[in-house]
């Protein structure tokens, strides 16, 4: 009889500890309170840069939504999510780098800039408007059309990672 009382007390204590603990989920660095935050909405990020590479907007938007789908448990909704991302691709530019003795560039830098507005409906202190950028240098003897797809793919992944970390990883 005495053992049963002890077992019951231990069981109740264990049950109390388990149910009173705050459970926080972390998937690949994401730090989200899924008890409060259940949805995310994205507006399409259009290209508003003077120089335009047409596939960039589609690739960026697809990669962004895929990142949140694969690394969080958030349901993606069309509008008014608990978390909201909007913005635009504001820069796509080429600049000469590493000028040689003959005054020609040895390398060219391709830069992509994205302006992001983030809204967290449950914690307005996390809201921000911020610019993100990524760049890659390539040999100036190469044509942009020869390296553009690969460089853009790398930079889009980097930009999406930066945005993900700034919005849900709390880094």
Tab-separated table of C-alpha atoms in Angstrom:
chain	number	residue	atom	x	y	z
A	1	UNK	CA	0.000	0.000	0.000
A	2	UNK	CA	2.796	2.394	0.954
A	3	UNK	CA	4.628	1.595	-2.333
A	4	UNK	CA	1.541	2.372	-4.374
A	5	UNK	CA	1.235	5.793	-2.755
A	6	UNK	CA	4.879	6.534	-3.534
A	7	UNK	CA	4.436	5.399	-7.153
A	8	UNK	CA	1.339	7.570	-7.524
A	9	UNK	CA	3.158	10.580	-6.057
A	10	UNK	CA	6.140	10.053	-8.371
A	11	UNK	CA	3.825	9.659	-11.360
A	12	UNK	CA	1.906	12.849	-10.476
A	13	UNK	CA	5.138	14.773	-9.962
A	14	UNK	CA	6.462	13.559	-13.321
A	15	UNK	CA	3.155	14.378	-15.061
A	16	UNK	CA	3.197	17.875	-13.532
A	17	UNK	CA	6.768	18.489	-14.692
A	18	UNK	CA	6.030	17.331	-18.240
A	19	UNK	CA	2.852	19.384	-18.638
A	20	UNK	CA	4.246	22.542	-17.041
A	21	UNK	CA	7.330	22.786	-19.240
A	22	UNK	CA	7.231	25.195	-22.153
A	23	UNK	CA	7.874	23.294	-25.345
A	24	UNK	CA	9.875	25.132	-27.997
A	25	UNK	CA	10.468	23.633	-31.414
A	26	UNK	CA	13.673	24.184	-33.313
A	27	UNK	CA	14.104	22.936	-36.841
A	28	UNK	CA	17.337	23.810	-38.590
A	29	UNK	CA	17.908	26.886	-36.462
A	30	UNK	CA	14.336	28.195	-36.502
A	31	UNK	CA	13.153	29.497	-33.158
A	32	UNK	CA	9.375	29.780	-33.390
A	33	UNK	CA	6.727	29.546	-30.696
A	34	UNK	CA	4.281	27.349	-32.588
A	35	UNK	CA	1.672	27.802	-29.860
A	36	UNK	CA	1.317	31.450	-30.994
A	37	UNK	CA	2.706	31.475	-34.510
A	38	UNK	CA	1.011	29.111	-36.925
A	39	UNK	CA	0.984	30.834	-40.328
A	40	UNK	CA	3.212	32.805	-42.673
A	41	UNK	CA	2.251	34.833	-45.734
A	42	UNK	CA	4.443	36.045	-48.573
A	43	UNK	CA	3.852	38.797	-51.068
A	44	UNK	CA	5.583	38.278	-54.400
A	45	UNK	CA	8.923	40.075	-54.509
A	46	UNK	CA	8.958	41.934	-57.869
A	47	UNK	CA	12.093	43.178	-59.590
A	48	UNK	CA	12.436	46.942	-59.164
A	49	UNK	CA	16.060	47.144	-60.253
A	50	UNK	CA	17.169	49.168	-63.290
A	51	UNK	CA	18.895	46.079	-64.745
A	52	UNK	CA	16.529	43.099	-64.989
A	53	UNK	CA	17.222	39.374	-65.219
A	54	UNK	CA	13.735	37.951	-65.752
A	55	UNK	CA	14.135	34.494	-64.092
A	56	UNK	CA	15.451	36.094	-60.895
A	57	UNK	CA	12.055	37.013	-59.401
A	58	UNK	CA	10.549	33.567	-59.949
A	59	UNK	CA	13.652	31.786	-58.633
A	60	UNK	CA	13.872	34.044	-55.579
A	61	UNK	CA	10.182	33.736	-54.673
A	62	UNK	CA	10.220	29.944	-55.130
A	63	UNK	CA	13.372	29.518	-53.038
A	64	UNK	CA	12.017	31.782	-50.278
A	65	UNK	CA	8.719	29.937	-49.882
A	66	UNK	CA	10.448	26.541	-50.126
A	67	UNK	CA	12.874	27.470	-47.318
A	68	UNK	CA	10.051	28.192	-44.875
A	69	UNK	CA	8.053	25.158	-46.023
A	70	UNK	CA	11.015	22.809	-45.561
A	71	UNK	CA	12.480	24.208	-42.356
A	72	UNK	CA	9.454	25.290	-40.315
A	73	UNK	CA	6.036	23.924	-39.442
A	74	UNK	CA	4.323	27.170	-40.463
A	75	UNK	CA	1.293	26.934	-42.723
A	76	UNK	CA	1.668	29.184	-45.757
A	77	UNK	CA	-1.408	31.362	-46.306
A	78	UNK	CA	-2.186	33.896	-49.044
A	79	UNK	CA	-2.418	36.927	-46.758
A	80	UNK	CA	-2.505	38.140	-43.157
A	81	UNK	CA	-0.246	35.423	-41.728
A	82	UNK	CA	1.078	35.535	-38.193
A	83	UNK	CA	4.405	36.268	-39.896
A	84	UNK	CA	4.381	38.377	-43.064
A	85	UNK	CA	7.139	38.877	-45.617
A	86	UNK	CA	7.040	41.405	-48.433
A	87	UNK	CA	9.510	43.444	-50.411
A	88	UNK	CA	11.252	43.759	-53.740
A	89	UNK	CA	14.435	42.911	-55.577
A	90	UNK	CA	15.903	46.403	-55.692
A	91	UNK	CA	19.312	45.817	-57.194
A	92	UNK	CA	20.900	43.711	-59.898
A	93	UNK	CA	24.160	45.296	-60.915
A	94	UNK	CA	27.558	44.699	-62.452
A	95	UNK	CA	30.672	46.567	-61.341
A	96	UNK	CA	34.289	46.180	-62.458
A	97	UNK	CA	36.702	44.843	-59.826
A	98	UNK	CA	40.458	44.348	-59.652
A	99	UNK	CA	41.582	46.650	-62.452
A	100	UNK	CA	44.712	45.386	-64.252
A	101	UNK	CA	47.714	47.477	-65.329
A	102	UNK	CA	46.201	47.984	-68.781
A	103	UNK	CA	43.154	49.675	-67.113
A	104	UNK	CA	40.806	46.791	-67.927
A	105	UNK	CA	38.947	44.956	-65.198
A	106	UNK	CA	40.241	41.507	-64.302
A	107	UNK	CA	36.996	40.644	-62.532
A	108	UNK	CA	33.396	41.756	-62.567
A	109	UNK	CA	31.107	41.733	-59.534
A	110	UNK	CA	27.447	40.767	-59.857
A	111	UNK	CA	25.370	42.046	-56.921
A	112	UNK	CA	21.752	41.363	-55.996
A	113	UNK	CA	19.956	43.500	-53.391
A	114	UNK	CA	16.610	42.724	-51.780
A	115	UNK	CA	14.512	45.006	-49.566
A	116	UNK	CA	12.459	43.024	-47.040
A	117	UNK	CA	9.628	44.072	-44.767
A	118	UNK	CA	8.941	41.576	-41.977
A	119	UNK	CA	5.910	41.727	-39.679
A	120	UNK	CA	5.337	39.487	-36.662
A	121	UNK	CA	1.713	40.013	-35.562
A	122	UNK	CA	2.416	38.569	-32.102
A	123	UNK	CA	5.670	40.396	-31.352
A	124	UNK	CA	5.999	43.798	-32.996
A	125	UNK	CA	9.506	44.277	-31.556
A	126	UNK	CA	10.700	41.789	-34.193
A	127	UNK	CA	9.247	43.807	-37.112
A	128	UNK	CA	11.779	45.333	-39.518
A	129	UNK	CA	12.469	46.758	-42.946
A	130	UNK	CA	15.943	45.814	-44.023
A	131	UNK	CA	18.136	45.512	-47.107
A	132	UNK	CA	19.962	42.259	-47.819
A	133	UNK	CA	22.620	41.776	-50.459
A	134	UNK	CA	24.850	39.124	-51.947
A	135	UNK	CA	27.542	39.294	-54.599
A	136	UNK	CA	29.802	37.063	-56.633
A	137	UNK	CA	32.911	37.971	-58.610
A	138	UNK	CA	33.686	36.361	-61.943
A	139	UNK	CA	36.442	36.624	-64.512
A	140	UNK	CA	35.880	39.689	-66.687
A	141	UNK	CA	36.791	37.723	-69.807
A	142	UNK	CA	33.593	35.687	-69.361
A	143	UNK	CA	30.239	36.852	-70.641
A	144	UNK	CA	27.555	37.466	-68.036
A	145	UNK	CA	25.203	35.176	-69.952
A	146	UNK	CA	27.676	32.302	-69.464
A	147	UNK	CA	27.829	32.583	-65.654
A	148	UNK	CA	24.583	34.355	-64.748
A	149	UNK	CA	22.399	31.315	-63.971
A	150	UNK	CA	24.893	29.679	-61.633
A	151	UNK	CA	25.840	32.893	-59.839
A	152	UNK	CA	22.215	33.919	-59.376
A	153	UNK	CA	21.335	30.500	-57.963
A	154	UNK	CA	24.144	30.786	-55.383
A	155	UNK	CA	23.214	34.349	-54.430
A	156	UNK	CA	19.489	33.591	-54.153
A	157	UNK	CA	20.263	30.752	-51.720
A	158	UNK	CA	22.497	33.085	-49.697
A	159	UNK	CA	19.877	35.866	-49.632
A	160	UNK	CA	17.116	33.459	-48.586
A	161	UNK	CA	19.350	32.103	-45.798
A	162	UNK	CA	20.034	35.663	-44.572
A	163	UNK	CA	16.312	36.485	-44.582
A	164	UNK	CA	15.392	33.211	-42.862
A	165	UNK	CA	17.968	33.818	-40.124
A	166	UNK	CA	16.795	37.406	-39.604
A	167	UNK	CA	13.118	36.460	-39.369
A	168	UNK	CA	12.786	33.145	-37.558
A	169	UNK	CA	16.208	32.032	-36.380
A	170	UNK	CA	16.613	34.978	-33.969
A	171	UNK	CA	20.309	35.342	-34.748
